[in-house]
Every structure is written in structure tokens, then in C-alpha cells.
PDB file of C-alpha atoms and ligand atoms in Angstrom:
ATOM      1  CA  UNK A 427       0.000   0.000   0.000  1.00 50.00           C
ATOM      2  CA  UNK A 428       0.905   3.775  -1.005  1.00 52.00           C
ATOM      3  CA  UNK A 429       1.949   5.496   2.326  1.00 88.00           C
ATOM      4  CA  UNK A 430       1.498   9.503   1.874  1.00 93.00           C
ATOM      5  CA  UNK A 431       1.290  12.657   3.741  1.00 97.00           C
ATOM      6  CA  UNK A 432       1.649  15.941   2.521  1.00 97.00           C
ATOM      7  CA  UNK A 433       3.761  19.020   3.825  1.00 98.00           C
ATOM      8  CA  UNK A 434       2.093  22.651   2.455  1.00 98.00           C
ATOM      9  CA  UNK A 435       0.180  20.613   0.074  1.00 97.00           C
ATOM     10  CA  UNK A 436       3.347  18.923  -1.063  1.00 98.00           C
ATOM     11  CA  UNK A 437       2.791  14.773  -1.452  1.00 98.00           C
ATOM     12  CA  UNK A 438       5.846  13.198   0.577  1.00 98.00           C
ATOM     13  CA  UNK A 439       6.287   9.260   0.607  1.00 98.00           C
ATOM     14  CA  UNK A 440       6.659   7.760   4.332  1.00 97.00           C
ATOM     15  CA  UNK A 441       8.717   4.952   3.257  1.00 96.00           C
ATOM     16  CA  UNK A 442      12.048   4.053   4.970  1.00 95.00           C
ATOM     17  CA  UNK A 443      15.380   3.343   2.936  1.00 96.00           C
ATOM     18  CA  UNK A 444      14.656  -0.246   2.078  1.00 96.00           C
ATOM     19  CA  UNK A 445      10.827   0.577   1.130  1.00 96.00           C
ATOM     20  CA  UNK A 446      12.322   3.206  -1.586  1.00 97.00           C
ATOM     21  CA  UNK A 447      14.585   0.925  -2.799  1.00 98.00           C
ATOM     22  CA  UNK A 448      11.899  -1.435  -3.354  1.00 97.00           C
ATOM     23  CA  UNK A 449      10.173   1.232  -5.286  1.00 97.00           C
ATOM     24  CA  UNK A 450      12.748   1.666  -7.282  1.00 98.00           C
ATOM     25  CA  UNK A 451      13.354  -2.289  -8.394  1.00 98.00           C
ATOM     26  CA  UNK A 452       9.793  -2.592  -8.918  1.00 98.00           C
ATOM     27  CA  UNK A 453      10.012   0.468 -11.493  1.00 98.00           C
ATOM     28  CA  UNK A 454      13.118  -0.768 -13.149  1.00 98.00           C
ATOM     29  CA  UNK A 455      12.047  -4.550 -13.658  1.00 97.00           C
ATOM     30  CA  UNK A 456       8.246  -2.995 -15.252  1.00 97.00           C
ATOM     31  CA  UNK A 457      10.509  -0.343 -17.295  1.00 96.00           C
ATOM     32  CA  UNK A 458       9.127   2.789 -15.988  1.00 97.00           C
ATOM     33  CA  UNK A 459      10.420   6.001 -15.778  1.00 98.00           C
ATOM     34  CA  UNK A 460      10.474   6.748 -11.876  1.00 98.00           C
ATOM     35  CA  UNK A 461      11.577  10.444 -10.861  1.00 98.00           C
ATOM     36  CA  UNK A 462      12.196  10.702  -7.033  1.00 98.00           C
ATOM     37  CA  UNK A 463      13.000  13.740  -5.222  1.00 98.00           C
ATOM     38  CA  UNK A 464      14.669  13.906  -2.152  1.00 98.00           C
ATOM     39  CA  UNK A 465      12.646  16.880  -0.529  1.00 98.00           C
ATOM     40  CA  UNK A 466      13.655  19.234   2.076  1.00 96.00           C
ATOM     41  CA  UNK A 467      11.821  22.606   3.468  1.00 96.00           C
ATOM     42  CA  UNK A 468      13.709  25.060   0.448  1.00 95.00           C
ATOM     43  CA  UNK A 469      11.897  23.071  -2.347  1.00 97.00           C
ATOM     44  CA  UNK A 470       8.419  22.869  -0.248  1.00 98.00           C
ATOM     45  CA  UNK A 471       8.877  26.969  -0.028  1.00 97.00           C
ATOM     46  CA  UNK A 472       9.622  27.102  -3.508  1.00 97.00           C
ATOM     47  CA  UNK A 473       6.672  24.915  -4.224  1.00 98.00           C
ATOM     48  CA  UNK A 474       4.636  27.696  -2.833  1.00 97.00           C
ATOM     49  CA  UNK A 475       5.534  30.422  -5.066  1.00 96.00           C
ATOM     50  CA  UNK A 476       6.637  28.280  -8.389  1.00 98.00           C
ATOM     51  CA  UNK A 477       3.530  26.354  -9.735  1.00 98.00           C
ATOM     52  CA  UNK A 478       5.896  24.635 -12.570  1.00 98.00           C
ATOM     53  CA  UNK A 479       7.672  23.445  -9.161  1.00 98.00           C
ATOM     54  CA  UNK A 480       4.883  22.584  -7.362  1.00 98.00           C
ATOM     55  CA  UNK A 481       3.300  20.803 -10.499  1.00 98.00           C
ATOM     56  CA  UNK A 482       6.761  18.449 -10.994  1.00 98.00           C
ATOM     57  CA  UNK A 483       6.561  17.798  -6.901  1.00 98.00           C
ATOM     58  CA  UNK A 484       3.115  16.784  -7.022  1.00 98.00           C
ATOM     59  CA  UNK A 485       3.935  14.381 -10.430  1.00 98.00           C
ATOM     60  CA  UNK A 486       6.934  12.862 -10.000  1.00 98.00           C
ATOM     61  CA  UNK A 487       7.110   9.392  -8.654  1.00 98.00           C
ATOM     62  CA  UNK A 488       8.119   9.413  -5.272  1.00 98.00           C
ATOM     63  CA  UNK A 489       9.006  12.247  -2.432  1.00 98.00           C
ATOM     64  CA  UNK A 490      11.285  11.304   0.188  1.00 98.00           C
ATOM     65  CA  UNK A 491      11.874  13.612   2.620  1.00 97.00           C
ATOM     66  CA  UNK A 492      15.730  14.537   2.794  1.00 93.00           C
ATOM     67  CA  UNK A 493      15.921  17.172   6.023  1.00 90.00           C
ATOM     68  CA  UNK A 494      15.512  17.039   9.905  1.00 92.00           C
ATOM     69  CA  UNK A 495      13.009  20.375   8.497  1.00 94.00           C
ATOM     70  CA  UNK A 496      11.009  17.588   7.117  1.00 96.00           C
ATOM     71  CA  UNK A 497      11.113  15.416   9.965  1.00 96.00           C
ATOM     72  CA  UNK A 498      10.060  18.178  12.167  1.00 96.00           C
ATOM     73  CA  UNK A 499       6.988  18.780   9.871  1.00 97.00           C
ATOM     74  CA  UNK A 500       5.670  15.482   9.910  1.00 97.00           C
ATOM     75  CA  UNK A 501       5.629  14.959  13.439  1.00 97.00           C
ATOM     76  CA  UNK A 502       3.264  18.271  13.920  1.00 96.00           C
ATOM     77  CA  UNK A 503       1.129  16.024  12.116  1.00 95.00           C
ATOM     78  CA  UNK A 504       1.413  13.168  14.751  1.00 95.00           C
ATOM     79  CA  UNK A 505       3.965  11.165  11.945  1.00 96.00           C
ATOM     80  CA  UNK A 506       7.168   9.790  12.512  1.00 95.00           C
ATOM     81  CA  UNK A 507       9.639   9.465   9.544  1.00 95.00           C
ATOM     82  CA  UNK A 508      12.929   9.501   9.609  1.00 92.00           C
ATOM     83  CA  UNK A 509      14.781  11.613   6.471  1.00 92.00           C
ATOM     84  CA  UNK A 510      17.008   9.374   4.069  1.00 94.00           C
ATOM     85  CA  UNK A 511      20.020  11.481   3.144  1.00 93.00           C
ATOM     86  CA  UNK A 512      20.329  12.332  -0.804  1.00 94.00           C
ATOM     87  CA  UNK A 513      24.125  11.577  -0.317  1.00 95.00           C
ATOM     88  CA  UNK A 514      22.810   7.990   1.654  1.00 96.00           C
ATOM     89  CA  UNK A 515      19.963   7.539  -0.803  1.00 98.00           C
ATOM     90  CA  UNK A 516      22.225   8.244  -3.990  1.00 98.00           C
ATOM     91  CA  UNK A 517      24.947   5.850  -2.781  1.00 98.00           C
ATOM     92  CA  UNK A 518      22.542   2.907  -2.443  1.00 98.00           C
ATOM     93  CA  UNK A 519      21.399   3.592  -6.243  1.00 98.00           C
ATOM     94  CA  UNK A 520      25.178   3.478  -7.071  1.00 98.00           C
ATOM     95  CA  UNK A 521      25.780   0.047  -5.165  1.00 98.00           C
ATOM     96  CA  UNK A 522      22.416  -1.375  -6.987  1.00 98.00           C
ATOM     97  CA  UNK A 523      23.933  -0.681 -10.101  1.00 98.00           C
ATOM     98  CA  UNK A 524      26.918  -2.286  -9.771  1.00 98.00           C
ATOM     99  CA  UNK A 525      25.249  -5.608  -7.992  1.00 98.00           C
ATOM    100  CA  UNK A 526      22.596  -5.862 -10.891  1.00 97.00           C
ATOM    101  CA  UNK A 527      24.994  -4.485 -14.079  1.00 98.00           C
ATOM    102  CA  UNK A 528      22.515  -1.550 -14.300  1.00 98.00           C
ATOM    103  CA  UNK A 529      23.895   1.658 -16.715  1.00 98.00           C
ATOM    104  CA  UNK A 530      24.317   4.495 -14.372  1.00 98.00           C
ATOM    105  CA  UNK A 531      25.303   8.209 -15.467  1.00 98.00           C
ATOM    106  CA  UNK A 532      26.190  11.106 -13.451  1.00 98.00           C
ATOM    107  CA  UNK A 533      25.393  14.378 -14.869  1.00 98.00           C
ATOM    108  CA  UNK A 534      25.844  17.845 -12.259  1.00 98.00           C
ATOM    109  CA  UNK A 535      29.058  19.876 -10.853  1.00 98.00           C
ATOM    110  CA  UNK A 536      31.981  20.645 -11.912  1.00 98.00           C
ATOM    111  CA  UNK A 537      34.169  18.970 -14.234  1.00 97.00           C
ATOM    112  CA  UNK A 538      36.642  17.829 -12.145  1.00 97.00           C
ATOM    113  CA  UNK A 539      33.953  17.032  -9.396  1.00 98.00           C
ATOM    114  CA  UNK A 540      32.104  14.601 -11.636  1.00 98.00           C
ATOM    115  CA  UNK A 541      35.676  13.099 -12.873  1.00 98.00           C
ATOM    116  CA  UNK A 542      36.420  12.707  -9.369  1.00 98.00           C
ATOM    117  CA  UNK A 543      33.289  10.723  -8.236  1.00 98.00           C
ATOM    118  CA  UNK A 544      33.389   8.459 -11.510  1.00 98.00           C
ATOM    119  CA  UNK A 545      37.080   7.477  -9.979  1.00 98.00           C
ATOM    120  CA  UNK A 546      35.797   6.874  -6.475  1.00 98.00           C
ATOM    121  CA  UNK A 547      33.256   5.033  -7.188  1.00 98.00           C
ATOM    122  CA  UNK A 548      34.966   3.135  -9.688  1.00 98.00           C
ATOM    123  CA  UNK A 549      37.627   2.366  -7.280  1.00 98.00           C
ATOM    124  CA  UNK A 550      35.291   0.900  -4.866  1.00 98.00           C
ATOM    125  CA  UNK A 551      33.174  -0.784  -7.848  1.00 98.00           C
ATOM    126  CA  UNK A 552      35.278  -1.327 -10.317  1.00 98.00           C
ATOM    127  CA  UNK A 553      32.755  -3.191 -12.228  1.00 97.00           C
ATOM    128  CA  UNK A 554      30.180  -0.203 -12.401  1.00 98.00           C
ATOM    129  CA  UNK A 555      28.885   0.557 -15.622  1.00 98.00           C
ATOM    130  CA  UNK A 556      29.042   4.486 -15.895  1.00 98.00           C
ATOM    131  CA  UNK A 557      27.773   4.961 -19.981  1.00 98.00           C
ATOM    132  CA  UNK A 558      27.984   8.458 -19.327  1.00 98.00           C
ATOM    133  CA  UNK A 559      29.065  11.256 -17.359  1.00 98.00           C
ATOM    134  CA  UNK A 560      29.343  15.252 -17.395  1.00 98.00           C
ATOM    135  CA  UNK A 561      29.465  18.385 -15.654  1.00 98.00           C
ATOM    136  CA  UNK A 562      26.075  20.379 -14.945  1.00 98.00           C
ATOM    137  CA  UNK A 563      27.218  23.633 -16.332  1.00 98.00           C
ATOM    138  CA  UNK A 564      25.823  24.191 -19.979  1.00 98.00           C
ATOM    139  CA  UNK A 565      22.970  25.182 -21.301  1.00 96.00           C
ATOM    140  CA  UNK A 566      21.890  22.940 -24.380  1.00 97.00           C
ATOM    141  CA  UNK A 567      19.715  21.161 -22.866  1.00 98.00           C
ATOM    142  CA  UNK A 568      18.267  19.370 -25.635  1.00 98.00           C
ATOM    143  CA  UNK A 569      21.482  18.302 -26.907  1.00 98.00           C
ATOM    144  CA  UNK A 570      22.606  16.663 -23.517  1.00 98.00           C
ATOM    145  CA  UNK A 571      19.304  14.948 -23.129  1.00 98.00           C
ATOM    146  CA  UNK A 572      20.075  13.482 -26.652  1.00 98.00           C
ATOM    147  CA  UNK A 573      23.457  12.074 -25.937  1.00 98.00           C
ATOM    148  CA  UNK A 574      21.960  10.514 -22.794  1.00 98.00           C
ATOM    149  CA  UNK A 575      18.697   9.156 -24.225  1.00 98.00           C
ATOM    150  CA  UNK A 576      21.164   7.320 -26.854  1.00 98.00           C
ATOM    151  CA  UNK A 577      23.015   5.904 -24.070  1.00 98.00           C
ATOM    152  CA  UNK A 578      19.796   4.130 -22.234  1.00 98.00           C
ATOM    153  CA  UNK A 579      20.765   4.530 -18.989  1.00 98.00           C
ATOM    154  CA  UNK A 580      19.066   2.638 -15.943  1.00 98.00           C
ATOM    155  CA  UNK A 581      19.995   5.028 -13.394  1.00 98.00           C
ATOM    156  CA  UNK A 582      20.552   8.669 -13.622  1.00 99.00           C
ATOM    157  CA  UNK A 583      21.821  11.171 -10.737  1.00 98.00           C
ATOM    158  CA  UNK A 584      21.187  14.787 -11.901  1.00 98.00           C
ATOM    159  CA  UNK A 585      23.206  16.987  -9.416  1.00 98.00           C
ATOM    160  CA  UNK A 586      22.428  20.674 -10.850  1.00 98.00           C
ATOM    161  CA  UNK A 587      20.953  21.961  -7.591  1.00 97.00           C
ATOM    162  CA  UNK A 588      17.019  22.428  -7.515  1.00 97.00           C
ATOM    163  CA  UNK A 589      14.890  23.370  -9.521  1.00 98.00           C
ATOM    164  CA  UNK A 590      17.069  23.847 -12.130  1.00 98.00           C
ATOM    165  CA  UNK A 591      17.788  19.338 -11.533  1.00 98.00           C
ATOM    166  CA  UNK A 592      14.090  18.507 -11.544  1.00 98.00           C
ATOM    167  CA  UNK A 593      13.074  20.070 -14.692  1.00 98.00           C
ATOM    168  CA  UNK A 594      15.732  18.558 -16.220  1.00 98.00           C
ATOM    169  CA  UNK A 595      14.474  15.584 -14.896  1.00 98.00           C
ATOM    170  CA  UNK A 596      11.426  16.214 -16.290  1.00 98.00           C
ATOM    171  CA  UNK A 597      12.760  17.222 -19.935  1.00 98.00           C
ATOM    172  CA  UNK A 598      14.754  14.143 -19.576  1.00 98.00           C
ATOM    173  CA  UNK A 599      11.627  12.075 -18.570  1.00 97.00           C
ATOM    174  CA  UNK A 600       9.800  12.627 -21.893  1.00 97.00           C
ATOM    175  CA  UNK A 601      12.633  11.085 -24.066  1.00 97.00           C
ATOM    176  CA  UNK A 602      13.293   8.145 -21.952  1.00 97.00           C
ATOM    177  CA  UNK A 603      11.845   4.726 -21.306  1.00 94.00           C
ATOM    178  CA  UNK A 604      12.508   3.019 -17.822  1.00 96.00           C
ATOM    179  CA  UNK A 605      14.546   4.895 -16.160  1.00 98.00           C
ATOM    180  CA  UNK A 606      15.332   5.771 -12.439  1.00 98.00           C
ATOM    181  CA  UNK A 607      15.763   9.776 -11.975  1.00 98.00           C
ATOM    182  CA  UNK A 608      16.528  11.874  -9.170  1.00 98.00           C
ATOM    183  CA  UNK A 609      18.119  15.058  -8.093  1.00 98.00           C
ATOM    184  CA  UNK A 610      20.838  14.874  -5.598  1.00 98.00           C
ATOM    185  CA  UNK A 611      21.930  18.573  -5.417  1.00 96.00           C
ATOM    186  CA  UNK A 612      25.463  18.911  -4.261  1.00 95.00           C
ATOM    187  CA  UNK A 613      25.995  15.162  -3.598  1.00 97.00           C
ATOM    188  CA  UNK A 614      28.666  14.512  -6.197  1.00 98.00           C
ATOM    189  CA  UNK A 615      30.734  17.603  -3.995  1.00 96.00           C
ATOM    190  CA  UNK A 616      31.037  14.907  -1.584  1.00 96.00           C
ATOM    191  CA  UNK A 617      31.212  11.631  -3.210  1.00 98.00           C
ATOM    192  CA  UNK A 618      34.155  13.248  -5.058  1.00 98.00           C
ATOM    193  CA  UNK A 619      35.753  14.004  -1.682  1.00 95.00           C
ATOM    194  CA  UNK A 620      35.930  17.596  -2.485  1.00 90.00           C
ATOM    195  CA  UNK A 621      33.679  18.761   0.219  1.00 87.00           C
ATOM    196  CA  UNK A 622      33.529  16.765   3.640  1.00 85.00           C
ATOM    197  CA  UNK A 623      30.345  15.313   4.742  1.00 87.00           C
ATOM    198  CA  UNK A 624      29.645  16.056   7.855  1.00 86.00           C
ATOM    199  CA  UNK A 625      30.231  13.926  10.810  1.00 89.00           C
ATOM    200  CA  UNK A 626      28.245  11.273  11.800  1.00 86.00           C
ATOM    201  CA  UNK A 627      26.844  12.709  15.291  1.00 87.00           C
ATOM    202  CA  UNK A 628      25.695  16.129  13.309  1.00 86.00           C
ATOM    203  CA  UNK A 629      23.459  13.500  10.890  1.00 83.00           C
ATOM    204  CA  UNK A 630      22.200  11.558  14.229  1.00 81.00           C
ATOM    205  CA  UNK A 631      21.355  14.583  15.510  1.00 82.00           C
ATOM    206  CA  UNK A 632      20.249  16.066  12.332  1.00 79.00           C
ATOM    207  CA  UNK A 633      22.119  19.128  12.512  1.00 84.00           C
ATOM    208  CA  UNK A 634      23.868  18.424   9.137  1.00 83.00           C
ATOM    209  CA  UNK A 635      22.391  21.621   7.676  1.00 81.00           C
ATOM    210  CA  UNK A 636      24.588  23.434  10.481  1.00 83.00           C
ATOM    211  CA  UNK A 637      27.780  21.810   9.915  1.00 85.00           C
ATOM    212  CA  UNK A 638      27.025  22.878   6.170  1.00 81.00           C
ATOM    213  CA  UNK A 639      26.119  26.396   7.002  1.00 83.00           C
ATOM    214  CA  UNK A 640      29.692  26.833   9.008  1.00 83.00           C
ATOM    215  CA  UNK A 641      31.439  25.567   5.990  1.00 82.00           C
ATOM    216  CA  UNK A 642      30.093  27.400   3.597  1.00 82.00           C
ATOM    217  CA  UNK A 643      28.438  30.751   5.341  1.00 85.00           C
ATOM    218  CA  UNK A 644      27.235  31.886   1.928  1.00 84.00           C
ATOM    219  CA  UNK A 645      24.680  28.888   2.598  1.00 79.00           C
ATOM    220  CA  UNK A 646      23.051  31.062   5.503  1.00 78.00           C
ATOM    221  CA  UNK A 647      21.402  33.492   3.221  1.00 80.00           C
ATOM    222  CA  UNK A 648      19.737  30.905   1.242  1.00 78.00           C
ATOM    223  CA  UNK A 649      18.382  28.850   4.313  1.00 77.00           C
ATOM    224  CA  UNK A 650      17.309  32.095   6.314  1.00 78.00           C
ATOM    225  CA  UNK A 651      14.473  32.917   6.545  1.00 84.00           C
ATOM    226  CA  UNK A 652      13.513  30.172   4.629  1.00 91.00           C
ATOM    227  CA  UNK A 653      13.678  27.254   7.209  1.00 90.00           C
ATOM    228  CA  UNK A 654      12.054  29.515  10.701  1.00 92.00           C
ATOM    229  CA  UNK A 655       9.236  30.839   7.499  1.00 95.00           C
ATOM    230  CA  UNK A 656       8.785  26.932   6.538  1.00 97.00           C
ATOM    231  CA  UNK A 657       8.197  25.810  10.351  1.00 96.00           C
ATOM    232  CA  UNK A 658       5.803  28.881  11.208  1.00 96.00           C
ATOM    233  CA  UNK A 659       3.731  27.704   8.178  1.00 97.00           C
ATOM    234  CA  UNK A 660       3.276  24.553   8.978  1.00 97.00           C
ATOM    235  CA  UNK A 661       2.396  24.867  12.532  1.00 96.00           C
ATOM    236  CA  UNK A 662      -0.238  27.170  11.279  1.00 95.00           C
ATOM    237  CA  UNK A 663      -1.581  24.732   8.341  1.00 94.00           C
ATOM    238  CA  UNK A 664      -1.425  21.863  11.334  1.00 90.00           C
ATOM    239  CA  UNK A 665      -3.721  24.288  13.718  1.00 91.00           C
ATOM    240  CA  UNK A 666      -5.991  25.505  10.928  1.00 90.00           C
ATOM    241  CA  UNK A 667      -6.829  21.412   9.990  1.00 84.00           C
ATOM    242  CA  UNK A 668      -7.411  20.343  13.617  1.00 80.00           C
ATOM    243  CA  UNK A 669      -9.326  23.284  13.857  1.00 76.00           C
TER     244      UNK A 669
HETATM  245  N1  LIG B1031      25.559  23.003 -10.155  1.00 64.55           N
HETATM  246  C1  LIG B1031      25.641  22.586 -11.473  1.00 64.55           C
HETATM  247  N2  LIG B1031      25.253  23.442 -12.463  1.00 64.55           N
HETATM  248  C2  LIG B1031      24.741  24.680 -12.193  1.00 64.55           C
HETATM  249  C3  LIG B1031      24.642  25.087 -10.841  1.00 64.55           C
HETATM  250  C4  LIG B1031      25.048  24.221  -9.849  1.00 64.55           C
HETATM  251  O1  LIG B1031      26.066  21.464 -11.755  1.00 64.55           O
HETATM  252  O2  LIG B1031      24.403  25.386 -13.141  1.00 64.55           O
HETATM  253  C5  LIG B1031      25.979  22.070  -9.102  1.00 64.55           C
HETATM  254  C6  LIG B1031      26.980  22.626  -8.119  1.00 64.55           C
HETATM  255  O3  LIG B1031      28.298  22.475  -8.641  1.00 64.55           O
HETATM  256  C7  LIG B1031      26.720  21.742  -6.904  1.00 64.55           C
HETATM  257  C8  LIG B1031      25.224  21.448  -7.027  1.00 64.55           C
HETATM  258  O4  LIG B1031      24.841  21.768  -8.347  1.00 64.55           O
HETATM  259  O5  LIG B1031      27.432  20.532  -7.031  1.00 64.55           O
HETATM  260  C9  LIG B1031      24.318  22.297  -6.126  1.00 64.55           C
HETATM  261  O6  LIG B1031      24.672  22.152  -4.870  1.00 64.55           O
HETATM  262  P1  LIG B1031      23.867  22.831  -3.659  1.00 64.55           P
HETATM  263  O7  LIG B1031      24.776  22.801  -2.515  1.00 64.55           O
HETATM  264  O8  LIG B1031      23.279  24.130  -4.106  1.00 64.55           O
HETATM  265  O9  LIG B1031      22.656  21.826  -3.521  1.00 64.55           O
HETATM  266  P2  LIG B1031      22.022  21.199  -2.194  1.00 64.55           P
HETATM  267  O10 LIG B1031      22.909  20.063  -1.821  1.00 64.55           O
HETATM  268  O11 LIG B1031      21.942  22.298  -1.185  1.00 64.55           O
HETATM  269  O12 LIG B1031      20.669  20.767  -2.710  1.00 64.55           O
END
């Protein structure tokens, strides 16, 4: 059975890691193009204000939830879920590739940061079947979507940052058949060891966002006000439906 809530009238899947994965299986053994996003309060907020956005969240396949924002939001609706990292979720779609000989191709950050995570994960699968690979600056779209469609991959991680990854996503969706998408913003920054992923007690206690924000200040301006607006709103939408 389908389990869904939704977060500002944004659908969100309540399935745990293995659950998704079993999602995804399912959609590759029928052949069916299967877009997951990995959601966290930013896109919701954007979902708000961009209907295109909102109309790709509300269509796409499956919505995981991706943030301790998330997390938060569900349990003011009396629902526990715990968020699957992109980075976590992405790495899993990696290591199913290379147990079932699926074609995987990485397309997002910069050229040396996509080189970089092709190596790694080569090194640590050196069986993986990459058919194709490239940074996420350009802007001929339909020309990239082309040379991927004509390489029929299985699996594709589209790391452009959102929205600008899911409606590529969704370009990308109307060319191919049977394929897994999803949109793992700056993920390939740390799978090619470029950036450091935070430590594992700032993930337990979902402060990963912080360790991020220290990093990289510049980060702050995007997340505030965003995040304190997101909460606010949903503790609001929570009242007005018990009410
Ligand atoms: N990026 C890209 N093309 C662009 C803009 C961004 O490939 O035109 C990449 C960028 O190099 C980074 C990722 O998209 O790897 C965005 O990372 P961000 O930290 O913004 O995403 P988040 O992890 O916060 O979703």
C-alpha cells in the first residue's frame, strides 16, 4: 500500500530506505520512468511560489523527505519518519547498479567534481557501468538529453541543484523509457571528496544543515528565513486542519 502525507500541500512518501529501494526495483524490472526527489523545506517553499515546481513535486514518482526540516513537519502532524540522506539515498542507487549491471550516469558539478566521483566510485566498484558522465554547467539542454537518451541509462543522478535538476528531470523524462531519476543537489561535492560530509553525530542529531552552514556561510542566506518561514507555516496549516 501507497503510504502519503503531505507538507504545504506537497505529497511526501513515508517509506524508509529499504521501502524506496523497493520502489525503485519494482520500477526498473516494469521499465518505468520513476523520478524521485529527495525533498527538504527550500523546495516545499519554492513549491509555494513556483507552480511549474509545485506541479513536478506533485507528479513525480516518489518524495522522500531529505531534512531534519522535514522530519520536524511530519511529526506536527502526529507522523514519525525519519529523512534518508540524498548523499545515503544516492549511494545505495550506485551500489544497486553495480550488484545488478545496471547503466548508471552522473550528470551535475563541476568537471573535475564529476571526474572525481566516476574514480571513487569506480575504485570501490570497479565493475560499475558508468555509460555516461558530465558536468552540470551548460545550457543545451536538448542536446545533452540526446546524448543521454542514446546511451539508455538505468539510473541517472542529476546533481544541478534544484529546480534547475528537476526540470531537467522532467525534460529528460519525456525522451526516456525506464529509467530511475533523481536530483541529488550537491551530492557529487562529496562523493568526489571535495567537500567533507559532515560527521556522523551532526546527521544523528540532524544538525547536518549546520555543519554545512559553518562551511560554507554563503549557505546562511539561502536557508534564512527560509527554514524559521517553513516551520511557522506549517504549525499554522497543522492548527488551521485540527481546527
Ligand atoms: N551546479 C551545477 N550546475 C549549475 C549550478 C550548480 O552542476 O548550473 C551544481 C553545483 O556544482 C553543486 C550542485 O549543483 O554541485 C548544487 O549544490 P547545492 O549545494 O546548491 O545543492 P544542495 O545540496 O543544497 O541541494
Amino acid at each position: 500500500m501507497k503510504k502519503r502525507a503531505t507538507v504545504l500541500n506537497c505529497p511526501i512518501d513515508l517509506y524508509n530506505a529499504d521501502e524506496a529501494i523497493d520502489k525503485v526495483r519494482c520500477a526498473l524490472s516494469e521499465k518505468r520512468n520513476f523520478h524521485i526527489i529527495t525533498i527538504n523545506p527550500e523546495m516545499v517553499m519554492n513549491a509555494q511560489k513556483d507552480k511549474d515546481f509545485f506541479d513536478i513535486v506533485c507528479n513525480s514518482e516518489m518524495n522522500i523527505i531529505d531534512s531534519v526540516g522535514m522530519k520536524i513537519a511530519l511529526k506536527l502532524q502526529g507522523i514519525n519518519q525519519d529523512q534518508i540522506r540524498g548523499v545515503d539515498f544516492a549511494r545505495l542507487l550506485v551500489k544497486e547498479a553495480a550488484q545488478k549491471n545496471l547503466k548508471i550516469a552522473f550528470i551535475g558539478a563541476r568537471e573535475e567534481v564529476v571526474k572525481k566521483t566516476c574514480e571513487n566510485f569506480l575504485k570501490k566498484y570497479p565493475l560499475l557501468n558508468i555509460v555516461y558522465s558530465r558536468n552540470g554547467y551548460f545550457d543545451n539542454d536538448d542536446e545533452i538529453i540526446a546524448e543521454i537518451k542514446e546511451k539508455a541509462p538505468d539510473i541517472i543522478l542529476v546533481g544541478l541543484g534544484s529546480p534547475r535538476q528537476e526540470k531537467f528531470i522532467v525534460e529528460l523524462k519525456k525522451q526516456l523509457h525506464g529509467a530511475v531519476m533523481v536530483g541529488i543537489g550537491g551530492a557529487f561535492d562529496v562523493f568526489s571528496g571535495l567537500v567533507k560530509e559532515s560527521p556522523k553525530i551532526y546527521q544523528k542529531l540532524g544538525l547536518e544543515w549546520l555543519y554545512r552552514t559553518v562551511l560554507q556561510p554563503e549557505r546562511f542566506k539561502r536557508i534564512f528565513p527560509v527554514l524559521p518561514l517553513f516551520l511557522i507555516k506549517c504549525i499554522i496549516s497543522t492548527i488551521a486542519k485540527k481546527g
